[in-house]
PDB file of C-alpha atoms in Angstrom:
ATOM      1  CA  MET A   1     -45.635 -10.485   8.021  1.00 90.00           C
ATOM      2  CA  GLU A   2     -45.146  -7.941   5.296  1.00 91.00           C
ATOM      3  CA  ILE A   3     -42.617  -5.320   4.301  1.00 94.00           C
ATOM      4  CA  THR A   4     -42.716  -2.692   1.578  1.00 95.00           C
ATOM      5  CA  THR A   5     -39.968  -2.376  -0.999  1.00 96.00           C
ATOM      6  CA  ARG A   6     -38.973   1.021   0.432  1.00 96.00           C
ATOM      7  CA  GLY A   7     -38.923  -0.447   3.918  1.00 95.00           C
ATOM      8  CA  LEU A   8     -36.764  -3.315   2.668  1.00 96.00           C
ATOM      9  CA  TRP A   9     -34.279  -0.933   1.009  1.00 97.00           C
ATOM     10  CA  THR A  10     -34.067   1.079   4.217  1.00 97.00           C
ATOM     11  CA  LEU A  11     -33.485  -2.100   6.189  1.00 96.00           C
ATOM     12  CA  VAL A  12     -30.745  -3.294   3.839  1.00 97.00           C
ATOM     13  CA  HIS A  13     -29.102   0.149   3.838  1.00 97.00           C
ATOM     14  CA  GLY A  14     -29.072   0.581   7.612  1.00 96.00           C
ATOM     15  CA  MET A  15     -29.197  -2.835   9.231  1.00 94.00           C
ATOM     16  CA  GLY A  16     -27.293  -4.494   6.397  1.00 96.00           C
ATOM     17  CA  PHE A  17     -24.534  -2.323   4.974  1.00 96.00           C
ATOM     18  CA  GLY A  18     -24.347   0.363   7.673  1.00 96.00           C
ATOM     19  CA  ALA A  19     -24.453  -1.911  10.707  1.00 96.00           C
ATOM     20  CA  LEU A  20     -22.002  -4.317   9.093  1.00 97.00           C
ATOM     21  CA  TYR A  21     -19.577  -1.439   8.559  1.00 97.00           C
ATOM     22  CA  LEU A  22     -19.821  -0.460  12.219  1.00 96.00           C
ATOM     23  CA  LEU A  23     -19.178  -4.040  13.297  1.00 96.00           C
ATOM     24  CA  ALA A  24     -16.229  -4.366  10.931  1.00 96.00           C
ATOM     25  CA  CYS A  25     -14.719  -1.051  11.999  1.00 95.00           C
ATOM     26  CA  SER A  26     -13.899  -2.121  15.525  1.00 93.00           C
ATOM     27  CA  GLY A  27     -12.137  -5.249  14.236  1.00 94.00           C
ATOM     28  CA  ALA A  28     -10.012  -3.304  11.764  1.00 96.00           C
ATOM     29  CA  LEU A  29      -9.068  -0.731  14.389  1.00 96.00           C
ATOM     30  CA  VAL A  30      -7.890  -3.409  16.801  1.00 95.00           C
ATOM     31  CA  GLU A  31      -5.955  -5.293  14.113  1.00 94.00           C
ATOM     32  CA  LEU A  32      -4.215  -2.164  12.814  1.00 94.00           C
ATOM     33  CA  TRP A  33      -3.466  -0.898  16.299  1.00 94.00           C
ATOM     34  CA  ARG A  34      -2.232  -4.212  17.685  1.00 91.00           C
ATOM     35  CA  ARG A  35      -0.443  -5.965  14.807  1.00 89.00           C
ATOM     36  CA  TYR A  36       1.137  -2.985  13.092  1.00 91.00           C
ATOM     37  CA  ALA A  37       2.441  -1.119  16.121  1.00 90.00           C
ATOM     38  CA  PRO A  38       6.076   0.033  15.694  1.00 89.00           C
ATOM     39  CA  ASN A  39       7.193  -1.716  18.876  1.00 84.00           C
ATOM     40  CA  ASP A  40       5.429  -5.006  18.122  1.00 84.00           C
ATOM     41  CA  LEU A  41       8.101  -7.626  17.517  1.00 84.00           C
ATOM     42  CA  SER A  42       5.795 -10.431  16.451  1.00 88.00           C
ATOM     43  CA  PRO A  43       6.104 -11.165  12.732  1.00 88.00           C
ATOM     44  CA  VAL A  44       3.399 -10.134  10.295  1.00 89.00           C
ATOM     45  CA  THR A  45       2.877 -12.860   7.732  1.00 90.00           C
ATOM     46  CA  GLU A  46       1.638 -12.486   4.173  1.00 91.00           C
ATOM     47  CA  ARG A  47      -1.553 -14.154   5.322  1.00 93.00           C
ATOM     48  CA  ASP A  48      -2.034 -11.499   8.030  1.00 91.00           C
ATOM     49  CA  GLU A  49      -1.492  -8.775   5.471  1.00 93.00           C
ATOM     50  CA  ALA A  50      -3.854 -10.309   2.957  1.00 94.00           C
ATOM     51  CA  LEU A  51      -6.538 -10.670   5.609  1.00 94.00           C
ATOM     52  CA  LEU A  52      -6.407  -7.004   6.568  1.00 95.00           C
ATOM     53  CA  ARG A  53      -6.212  -5.900   2.931  1.00 96.00           C
ATOM     54  CA  TRP A  54      -9.393  -7.781   2.057  1.00 97.00           C
ATOM     55  CA  TYR A  55     -11.010  -6.685   5.295  1.00 97.00           C
ATOM     56  CA  LEU A  56     -10.344  -2.991   4.601  1.00 97.00           C
ATOM     57  CA  LEU A  57     -11.371  -3.346   0.957  1.00 98.00           C
ATOM     58  CA  SER A  58     -14.660  -4.941   2.060  1.00 97.00           C
ATOM     59  CA  MET A  59     -15.208  -2.087   4.516  1.00 97.00           C
ATOM     60  CA  ALA A  60     -14.597   0.495   1.798  1.00 98.00           C
ATOM     61  CA  VAL A  61     -17.050  -1.260  -0.536  1.00 97.00           C
ATOM     62  CA  LEU A  62     -19.601  -1.444   2.291  1.00 97.00           C
ATOM     63  CA  ALA A  63     -19.159   2.254   3.074  1.00 98.00           C
ATOM     64  CA  TRP A  64     -19.630   3.283  -0.549  1.00 98.00           C
ATOM     65  CA  ILE A  65     -22.683   1.065  -1.027  1.00 97.00           C
ATOM     66  CA  THR A  66     -24.169   2.456   2.184  1.00 97.00           C
ATOM     67  CA  VAL A  67     -23.833   6.135   1.228  1.00 98.00           C
ATOM     68  CA  LEU A  68     -24.834   5.572  -2.398  1.00 98.00           C
ATOM     69  CA  THR A  69     -27.996   3.633  -1.540  1.00 98.00           C
ATOM     70  CA  GLY A  70     -28.805   6.172   1.168  1.00 97.00           C
ATOM     71  CA  THR A  71     -28.249   9.223  -1.046  1.00 98.00           C
ATOM     72  CA  TYR A  72     -29.681   8.009  -4.342  1.00 98.00           C
ATOM     73  CA  ILE A  73     -32.332   5.454  -3.415  1.00 97.00           C
ATOM     74  CA  ILE A  74     -33.703   6.177   0.073  1.00 97.00           C
ATOM     75  CA  TYR A  75     -33.161   9.924   0.454  1.00 98.00           C
ATOM     76  CA  PRO A  76     -35.369  10.802  -2.571  1.00 97.00           C
ATOM     77  CA  TRP A  77     -38.224   8.829  -0.964  1.00 97.00           C
ATOM     78  CA  TYR A  78     -37.549  10.542   2.353  1.00 97.00           C
ATOM     79  CA  ARG A  79     -37.640  14.074   0.918  1.00 96.00           C
ATOM     80  CA  ALA A  80     -40.520  13.523  -1.531  1.00 96.00           C
ATOM     81  CA  VAL A  81     -42.884  16.485  -1.708  1.00 95.00           C
ATOM     82  CA  PRO A  82     -46.557  15.635  -1.198  1.00 95.00           C
ATOM     83  CA  PRO A  83     -49.175  16.993  -3.598  1.00 94.00           C
ATOM     84  CA  VAL A  84     -50.930  20.140  -2.395  1.00 92.00           C
ATOM     85  CA  GLY A  85     -53.722  19.344   0.036  1.00 89.00           C
ATOM     86  CA  THR A  86     -52.275  16.015   1.211  1.00 92.00           C
ATOM     87  CA  VAL A  87     -53.423  15.387   4.777  1.00 91.00           C
ATOM     88  CA  ASN A  88     -51.883  11.986   5.425  1.00 92.00           C
ATOM     89  CA  LEU A  89     -48.110  12.526   5.375  1.00 94.00           C
ATOM     90  CA  THR A  90     -47.201   8.906   6.090  1.00 90.00           C
ATOM     91  CA  GLY A  91     -45.511   8.487   2.703  1.00 91.00           C
ATOM     92  CA  TYR A  92     -43.549  11.742   3.088  1.00 96.00           C
ATOM     93  CA  PRO A  93     -41.214  11.276   6.075  1.00 97.00           C
ATOM     94  CA  GLN A  94     -39.472  14.655   5.911  1.00 97.00           C
ATOM     95  CA  ARG A  95     -42.776  16.542   5.790  1.00 97.00           C
ATOM     96  CA  LEU A  96     -44.225  14.318   8.498  1.00 96.00           C
ATOM     97  CA  LEU A  97     -41.347  15.153  10.845  1.00 97.00           C
ATOM     98  CA  LEU A  98     -41.500  18.878  10.092  1.00 97.00           C
ATOM     99  CA  SER A  99     -45.256  18.982  10.628  1.00 96.00           C
ATOM    100  CA  ASN A 100     -44.772  18.553  14.372  1.00 95.00           C
ATOM    101  CA  ALA A 101     -42.497  20.702  16.572  1.00 96.00           C
ATOM    102  CA  ALA A 102     -41.763  17.658  18.723  1.00 96.00           C
ATOM    103  CA  THR A 103     -40.288  15.717  15.783  1.00 96.00           C
ATOM    104  CA  GLY A 104     -38.931  18.523  13.571  1.00 97.00           C
ATOM    105  CA  GLY A 105     -35.485  18.295  15.146  1.00 97.00           C
ATOM    106  CA  TRP A 106     -35.052  14.753  13.881  1.00 97.00           C
ATOM    107  CA  HIS A 107     -34.972  16.244  10.419  1.00 97.00           C
ATOM    108  CA  SER A 108     -33.387  19.664  10.968  1.00 97.00           C
ATOM    109  CA  ILE A 109     -30.575  18.274  13.100  1.00 97.00           C
ATOM    110  CA  GLY A 110     -30.636  14.489  12.640  1.00 98.00           C
ATOM    111  CA  MET A 111     -31.076  14.104   8.899  1.00 98.00           C
ATOM    112  CA  GLU A 112     -29.219  17.314   8.049  1.00 97.00           C
ATOM    113  CA  TRP A 113     -26.170  16.015   9.925  1.00 98.00           C
ATOM    114  CA  LYS A 114     -26.510  12.395   8.858  1.00 97.00           C
ATOM    115  CA  GLU A 115     -26.753  13.104   5.135  1.00 97.00           C
ATOM    116  CA  HIS A 116     -23.393  14.900   5.147  1.00 98.00           C
ATOM    117  CA  VAL A 117     -21.404  13.272   7.935  1.00 98.00           C
ATOM    118  CA  ALA A 118     -21.966   9.808   6.462  1.00 98.00           C
ATOM    119  CA  TRP A 119     -19.887  10.787   3.425  1.00 98.00           C
ATOM    120  CA  LEU A 120     -16.786  11.224   5.588  1.00 98.00           C
ATOM    121  CA  VAL A 121     -16.849   7.453   6.114  1.00 98.00           C
ATOM    122  CA  PRO A 122     -16.121   6.170   2.571  1.00 98.00           C
ATOM    123  CA  ILE A 123     -13.507   8.876   2.045  1.00 98.00           C
ATOM    124  CA  SER A 124     -11.693   7.902   5.266  1.00 98.00           C
ATOM    125  CA  ILE A 125     -11.853   4.152   4.843  1.00 98.00           C
ATOM    126  CA  THR A 126     -10.857   4.277   1.163  1.00 98.00           C
ATOM    127  CA  MET A 127      -7.797   6.244   2.227  1.00 98.00           C
ATOM    128  CA  ALA A 128      -7.082   3.694   4.963  1.00 98.00           C
ATOM    129  CA  PHE A 129      -7.312   0.837   2.474  1.00 98.00           C
ATOM    130  CA  ALA A 130      -5.099   2.614  -0.073  1.00 97.00           C
ATOM    131  CA  VAL A 131      -2.403   3.384   2.496  1.00 97.00           C
ATOM    132  CA  PHE A 132      -2.422  -0.145   3.909  1.00 96.00           C
ATOM    133  CA  ASN A 133      -2.464  -1.681   0.443  1.00 96.00           C
ATOM    134  CA  LYS A 134       0.664   0.290  -0.427  1.00 95.00           C
ATOM    135  CA  HIS A 135       2.637  -0.025   2.809  1.00 93.00           C
ATOM    136  CA  ARG A 136       1.358  -3.269   4.361  1.00 92.00           C
ATOM    137  CA  ARG A 137       3.793  -4.479   7.084  1.00 90.00           C
ATOM    138  CA  ASN A 138       6.042  -1.554   6.239  1.00 90.00           C
ATOM    139  CA  LEU A 139       3.489   0.577   8.103  1.00 92.00           C
ATOM    140  CA  ARG A 140       5.394  -0.415  11.242  1.00 92.00           C
ATOM    141  CA  ASN A 141       8.253   1.735   9.971  1.00 91.00           C
ATOM    142  CA  HIS A 142       5.957   4.734   9.532  1.00 94.00           C
ATOM    143  CA  PRO A 143       4.323   5.210  12.947  1.00 94.00           C
ATOM    144  CA  GLU A 144       2.996   8.676  12.105  1.00 95.00           C
ATOM    145  CA  LEU A 145       1.355   7.424   8.923  1.00 96.00           C
ATOM    146  CA  ARG A 146      -0.172   4.555  10.873  1.00 96.00           C
ATOM    147  CA  ALA A 147      -1.392   7.004  13.531  1.00 96.00           C
ATOM    148  CA  ALA A 148      -3.040   9.152  10.850  1.00 97.00           C
ATOM    149  CA  VAL A 149      -4.783   6.124   9.338  1.00 97.00           C
ATOM    150  CA  LEU A 150      -5.955   4.978  12.776  1.00 97.00           C
ATOM    151  CA  SER A 151      -7.265   8.472  13.569  1.00 97.00           C
ATOM    152  CA  PHE A 152      -9.220   8.655  10.315  1.00 98.00           C
ATOM    153  CA  MET A 153     -10.664   5.213  10.959  1.00 97.00           C
ATOM    154  CA  MET A 154     -11.752   6.239  14.456  1.00 97.00           C
ATOM    155  CA  ILE A 155     -13.444   9.350  13.083  1.00 97.00           C
ATOM    156  CA  SER A 156     -15.086   7.216  10.398  1.00 97.00           C
ATOM    157  CA  PHE A 157     -16.349   4.921  13.156  1.00 97.00           C
ATOM    158  CA  LEU A 158     -17.794   7.935  14.977  1.00 98.00           C
ATOM    159  CA  ALA A 159     -19.322   9.364  11.785  1.00 98.00           C
ATOM    160  CA  ALA A 160     -20.864   6.004  10.898  1.00 98.00           C
ATOM    161  CA  GLY A 161     -22.223   5.750  14.436  1.00 97.00           C
ATOM    162  CA  ILE A 162     -23.801   9.214  14.187  1.00 98.00           C
ATOM    163  CA  ALA A 163     -25.352   8.376  10.810  1.00 98.00           C
ATOM    164  CA  GLY A 164     -26.558   5.019  12.090  1.00 97.00           C
ATOM    165  CA  PHE A 165     -28.057   6.461  15.257  1.00 97.00           C
ATOM    166  CA  PHE A 166     -29.976   9.180  13.430  1.00 98.00           C
ATOM    167  CA  GLY A 167     -30.995   6.744  10.715  1.00 97.00           C
ATOM    168  CA  ALA A 168     -32.553   4.465  13.304  1.00 97.00           C
ATOM    169  CA  MET A 169     -34.296   7.335  15.111  1.00 97.00           C
ATOM    170  CA  LEU A 170     -35.596   8.867  11.884  1.00 97.00           C
ATOM    171  CA  ASN A 171     -36.963   5.524  10.801  1.00 96.00           C
ATOM    172  CA  LYS A 172     -38.616   5.137  14.196  1.00 96.00           C
ATOM    173  CA  HIS A 173     -40.384   8.513  14.024  1.00 96.00           C
ATOM    174  CA  ALA A 174     -41.098   8.639  10.299  1.00 97.00           C
ATOM    175  CA  PRO A 175     -40.335   5.374   8.507  1.00 95.00           C
ATOM    176  CA  VAL A 176     -39.664   5.371   4.799  1.00 96.00           C
ATOM    177  CA  GLU A 177     -42.490   3.215   3.518  1.00 92.00           C
ATOM    178  CA  GLY A 178     -44.220   2.618   0.220  1.00 91.00           C
ATOM    179  CA  GLY A 179     -43.907   0.749  -3.025  1.00 90.00           C
ATOM    180  CA  GLN A 180     -44.881  -2.855  -3.455  1.00 93.00           C
ATOM    181  CA  THR A 181     -45.784  -4.922  -0.435  1.00 93.00           C
ATOM    182  CA  ILE A 182     -43.701  -8.064  -0.010  1.00 93.00           C
ATOM    183  CA  HIS A 183     -45.403 -10.851   1.882  1.00 91.00           C
ATOM    184  CA  LEU A 184     -42.760 -12.558   4.025  1.00 89.00           C
ATOM    185  CA  MET A 185     -44.618 -15.124   6.095  1.00 87.00           C
ATOM    186  CA  GLN A 186     -48.057 -15.986   7.354  1.00 86.00           C
ATOM    187  CA  GLY A 187     -48.434 -15.522  11.100  1.00 84.00           C
ATOM    188  CA  GLU A 188     -51.154 -16.626  13.508  1.00 82.00           C
ATOM    189  CA  SER A 189     -54.128 -14.300  13.878  1.00 76.00           C
ATOM    190  CA  ARG A 190     -56.513 -14.196  16.826  1.00 72.00           C
TER     191      ARG A 190
ATOM    192  CA  MET B   1       5.290 -14.116  -6.651  1.00 36.00           C
ATOM    193  CA  SER B   2       7.216 -14.495  -3.430  1.00 41.00           C
ATOM    194  CA  SER B   3       8.851 -17.802  -2.780  1.00 41.00           C
ATOM    195  CA  GLN B   4       8.282 -17.436   0.949  1.00 42.00           C
ATOM    196  CA  SER B   5       5.558 -19.465   2.537  1.00 42.00           C
ATOM    197  CA  ALA B   6       2.388 -17.798   3.743  1.00 43.00           C
ATOM    198  CA  SER B   7       3.462 -18.028   7.360  1.00 46.00           C
ATOM    199  CA  THR B   8       6.994 -16.735   6.895  1.00 46.00           C
ATOM    200  CA  PRO B   9       7.508 -13.089   7.679  1.00 49.00           C
ATOM    201  CA  LYS B  10       9.581 -11.138   5.231  1.00 48.00           C
ATOM    202  CA  PRO B  11      11.604  -8.120   6.290  1.00 48.00           C
ATOM    203  CA  ALA B  12       9.910  -4.768   5.932  1.00 47.00           C
ATOM    204  CA  ALA B  13      11.017  -2.565   3.070  1.00 46.00           C
ATOM    205  CA  GLN B  14      12.869   0.104   4.983  1.00 49.00           C
ATOM    206  CA  ALA B  15      13.410   2.272   1.930  1.00 66.00           C
ATOM    207  CA  MET B  16       9.732   2.817   1.113  1.00 87.00           C
ATOM    208  CA  THR B  17       8.885   6.524   1.194  1.00 93.00           C
ATOM    209  CA  ASN B  18       5.818   7.927   2.903  1.00 94.00           C
ATOM    210  CA  GLY B  19       4.896  10.359   0.083  1.00 96.00           C
ATOM    211  CA  SER B  20       2.017   8.367  -1.393  1.00 96.00           C
ATOM    212  CA  GLY B  21       0.605   7.718   2.079  1.00 96.00           C
ATOM    213  CA  ALA B  22       0.879  11.395   2.985  1.00 97.00           C
ATOM    214  CA  ALA B  23      -0.917  12.268  -0.261  1.00 98.00           C
ATOM    215  CA  ALA B  24      -3.769   9.896   0.554  1.00 98.00           C
ATOM    216  CA  VAL B  25      -4.120  11.227   4.118  1.00 98.00           C
ATOM    217  CA  LEU B  26      -4.016  14.921   3.210  1.00 98.00           C
ATOM    218  CA  ALA B  27      -6.355  14.484   0.226  1.00 98.00           C
ATOM    219  CA  ALA B  28      -8.875  12.695   2.487  1.00 98.00           C
ATOM    220  CA  GLY B  29      -8.720  15.578   4.973  1.00 98.00           C
ATOM    221  CA  VAL B  30      -9.142  18.242   2.302  1.00 98.00           C
ATOM    222  CA  GLY B  31     -11.886  16.250   0.538  1.00 98.00           C
ATOM    223  CA  SER B  32     -13.823  15.904   3.797  1.00 98.00           C
ATOM    224  CA  PHE B  33     -13.401  19.587   4.563  1.00 98.00           C
ATOM    225  CA  SER B  34     -14.560  20.562   1.084  1.00 98.00           C
ATOM    226  CA  LEU B  35     -17.701  18.511   1.677  1.00 98.00           C
ATOM    227  CA  ALA B  36     -18.467  20.455   4.855  1.00 98.00           C
ATOM    228  CA  VAL B  37     -17.770  23.828   3.210  1.00 98.00           C
ATOM    229  CA  LEU B  38     -19.903  22.960   0.178  1.00 98.00           C
ATOM    230  CA  ALA B  39     -22.722  21.764   2.438  1.00 98.00           C
ATOM    231  CA  ILE B  40     -22.737  25.092   4.291  1.00 98.00           C
ATOM    232  CA  ALA B  41     -22.440  27.095   1.066  1.00 98.00           C
ATOM    233  CA  SER B  42     -25.308  25.262  -0.582  1.00 97.00           C
ATOM    234  CA  ASP B  43     -27.431  25.762   2.524  1.00 96.00           C
ATOM    235  CA  LYS B  44     -26.730  29.498   2.786  1.00 96.00           C
ATOM    236  CA  LEU B  45     -26.401  30.610  -0.820  1.00 97.00           C
ATOM    237  CA  PRO B  46     -29.332  29.975  -3.188  1.00 97.00           C
ATOM    238  CA  ALA B  47     -27.070  30.212  -6.244  1.00 97.00           C
ATOM    239  CA  ILE B  48     -24.793  27.433  -4.931  1.00 97.00           C
ATOM    240  CA  LYS B  49     -27.803  25.408  -3.866  1.00 97.00           C
ATOM    241  CA  SER B  50     -29.173  25.567  -7.383  1.00 97.00           C
ATOM    242  CA  LEU B  51     -25.767  24.784  -8.855  1.00 97.00           C
ATOM    243  CA  MET B  52     -25.395  21.707  -6.646  1.00 97.00           C
ATOM    244  CA  ASN B  53     -28.687  20.220  -7.776  1.00 97.00           C
ATOM    245  CA  PHE B  54     -27.074  17.567  -9.981  1.00 97.00           C
ATOM    246  CA  TYR B  55     -29.823  15.000  -9.500  1.00 97.00           C
ATOM    247  CA  ARG B  56     -33.233  16.462  -8.766  1.00 96.00           C
ATOM    248  CA  PRO B  57     -34.681  13.621  -6.591  1.00 97.00           C
ATOM    249  CA  THR B  58     -31.705  13.908  -4.208  1.00 97.00           C
ATOM    250  CA  GLY B  59     -31.393  17.690  -4.482  1.00 97.00           C
ATOM    251  CA  PRO B  60     -28.261  19.707  -3.623  1.00 97.00           C
ATOM    252  CA  LEU B  61     -26.831  16.796  -1.616  1.00 98.00           C
ATOM    253  CA  SER B  62     -26.016  15.111  -4.951  1.00 98.00           C
ATOM    254  CA  GLY B  63     -23.869  18.038  -6.091  1.00 98.00           C
ATOM    255  CA  VAL B  64     -22.251  18.651  -2.718  1.00 98.00           C
ATOM    256  CA  THR B  65     -21.098  15.055  -2.350  1.00 98.00           C
ATOM    257  CA  THR B  66     -20.138  14.554  -6.001  1.00 98.00           C
ATOM    258  CA  THR B  67     -18.094  17.753  -6.045  1.00 98.00           C
ATOM    259  CA  ALA B  68     -16.375  16.914  -2.755  1.00 98.00           C
ATOM    260  CA  VAL B  69     -15.510  13.423  -4.003  1.00 98.00           C
ATOM    261  CA  PHE B  70     -14.156  14.962  -7.214  1.00 98.00           C
ATOM    262  CA  VAL B  71     -12.012  17.443  -5.233  1.00 98.00           C
ATOM    263  CA  TRP B  72     -10.742  14.614  -3.027  1.00 98.00           C
ATOM    264  CA  LEU B  73      -9.813  12.319  -5.924  1.00 98.00           C
ATOM    265  CA  MET B  74      -8.224  15.049  -8.041  1.00 98.00           C
ATOM    266  CA  LEU B  75      -6.136  16.290  -5.135  1.00 98.00           C
ATOM    267  CA  TRP B  76      -5.140  12.729  -4.286  1.00 98.00           C
ATOM    268  CA  ILE B  77      -3.976  12.070  -7.860  1.00 98.00           C
ATOM    269  CA  VAL B  78      -1.995  15.321  -8.024  1.00 98.00           C
ATOM    270  CA  LEU B  79      -0.370  14.928  -4.590  1.00 98.00           C
ATOM    271  CA  ARG B  80       0.428  11.290  -5.171  1.00 97.00           C
ATOM    272  CA  TRP B  81       2.129  12.156  -8.430  1.00 97.00           C
ATOM    273  CA  ARG B  82       4.123  14.998  -6.853  1.00 97.00           C
ATOM    274  CA  TRP B  83       5.034  13.204  -3.622  1.00 96.00           C
ATOM    275  CA  ARG B  84       5.449   9.607  -4.856  1.00 92.00           C
ATOM    276  CA  ASP B  85       9.203   9.444  -4.264  1.00 92.00           C
ATOM    277  CA  ARG B  86       9.420  11.853  -1.339  1.00 94.00           C
ATOM    278  CA  ASN B  87       9.602  11.492   2.405  1.00 93.00           C
ATOM    279  CA  LEU B  88       7.465  14.121   4.089  1.00 95.00           C
ATOM    280  CA  ALA B  89       7.051  15.292   7.671  1.00 93.00           C
ATOM    281  CA  MET B  90       4.201  12.870   8.184  1.00 95.00           C
ATOM    282  CA  GLY B  91       3.405  14.077  11.687  1.00 96.00           C
ATOM    283  CA  ARG B  92       2.624  17.544  10.380  1.00 97.00           C
ATOM    284  CA  VAL B  93       0.691  16.308   7.334  1.00 97.00           C
ATOM    285  CA  GLY B  94      -1.296  13.930   9.522  1.00 97.00           C
ATOM    286  CA  ARG B  95      -2.149  16.644  12.057  1.00 97.00           C
ATOM    287  CA  VAL B  96      -3.329  19.057   9.357  1.00 98.00           C
ATOM    288  CA  ALA B  97      -5.446  16.333   7.736  1.00 98.00           C
ATOM    289  CA  LEU B  98      -6.905  15.268  11.071  1.00 98.00           C
ATOM    290  CA  VAL B  99      -7.793  18.855  12.014  1.00 98.00           C
ATOM    291  CA  LEU B 100      -9.573  19.209   8.657  1.00 98.00           C
ATOM    292  CA  LEU B 101     -11.459  15.964   9.250  1.00 98.00           C
ATOM    293  CA  VAL B 102     -12.533  16.966  12.774  1.00 98.00           C
ATOM    294  CA  LEU B 103     -13.593  20.380  11.454  1.00 98.00           C
ATOM    295  CA  SER B 104     -15.652  18.593   8.804  1.00 98.00           C
ATOM    296  CA  LEU B 105     -17.360  16.543  11.459  1.00 97.00           C
ATOM    297  CA  LEU B 106     -18.156  19.693  13.445  1.00 98.00           C
ATOM    298  CA  LEU B 107     -19.109  21.904  10.497  1.00 98.00           C
ATOM    299  CA  THR B 108     -21.630  19.388   9.216  1.00 98.00           C
ATOM    300  CA  PHE B 109     -23.409  19.539  12.600  1.00 98.00           C
ATOM    301  CA  PRO B 110     -26.363  21.857  11.837  1.00 97.00           C
ATOM    302  CA  PRO B 111     -26.211  24.051  15.001  1.00 97.00           C
ATOM    303  CA  ILE B 112     -22.573  24.850  14.177  1.00 97.00           C
ATOM    304  CA  ALA B 113     -23.206  25.199  10.425  1.00 96.00           C
ATOM    305  CA  ASP B 114     -25.991  27.664  11.227  1.00 95.00           C
ATOM    306  CA  LEU B 115     -23.485  30.002  12.889  1.00 95.00           C
ATOM    307  CA  PHE B 116     -22.254  31.011   9.437  1.00 91.00           C
TER     308      PHE B 116
END
């Protein structure tokens, strides 16, 4: 069982940071919607507030790490230009996808959308954290502000889902591979 | 430090204004929209594309995202400073910001971006 360093980075970026953000997003949406509703009479304790503050801060950190690793570590490998005359495009995912009409759309639509739409996520969730950090339980007294934060978080969930979906499909059709090979485990061979 | 225990609710601060929250929401909407506009501009205009090439391995995406983040943060700082003690019509601010965010989502979709 082996994995390349580029494959490992892609795995950490998508299955680690990105997937974790998606999982966390649903929890934050439910908590903000349920516990901070204007008509909710149940008390919000300092512990409840602290939990959501740390939760949203963690989500913002995750979102930033995800887009930064994607943009500055993985994307350069993805868009690398092969030397003239290269026949085997395995190490050049973008060129590999564009070399075939059946897979070209994964780049021209999938990656082109993913690389931009993903950046809406850290902007939205950082805003959500900042607003909650300032208003905390007082958000119940500002239902329109809470609605705006919830809406941005839902769009961030959608944007992260789009980026995640295309990331998975791109990696299926043209995986980012290369660099050192890391030997994980010895399996049985027949 | 509050003397209340962790499980004791304290009354909400009724007097807190919504200005800083409105600033954060609107700046996020405008920042997102600027990202979509810059992405289209750098795709359609070679001069902008070249200008946005901040980091060669990443290409114009580096400039588009860095500039949009800069616009977002600058606007946030300015609005927060101007609106910090004000109460704004949050419904209107929120709707404008949300429309900008939804437009960003749509404008970054290549078949729509290619219409320009």
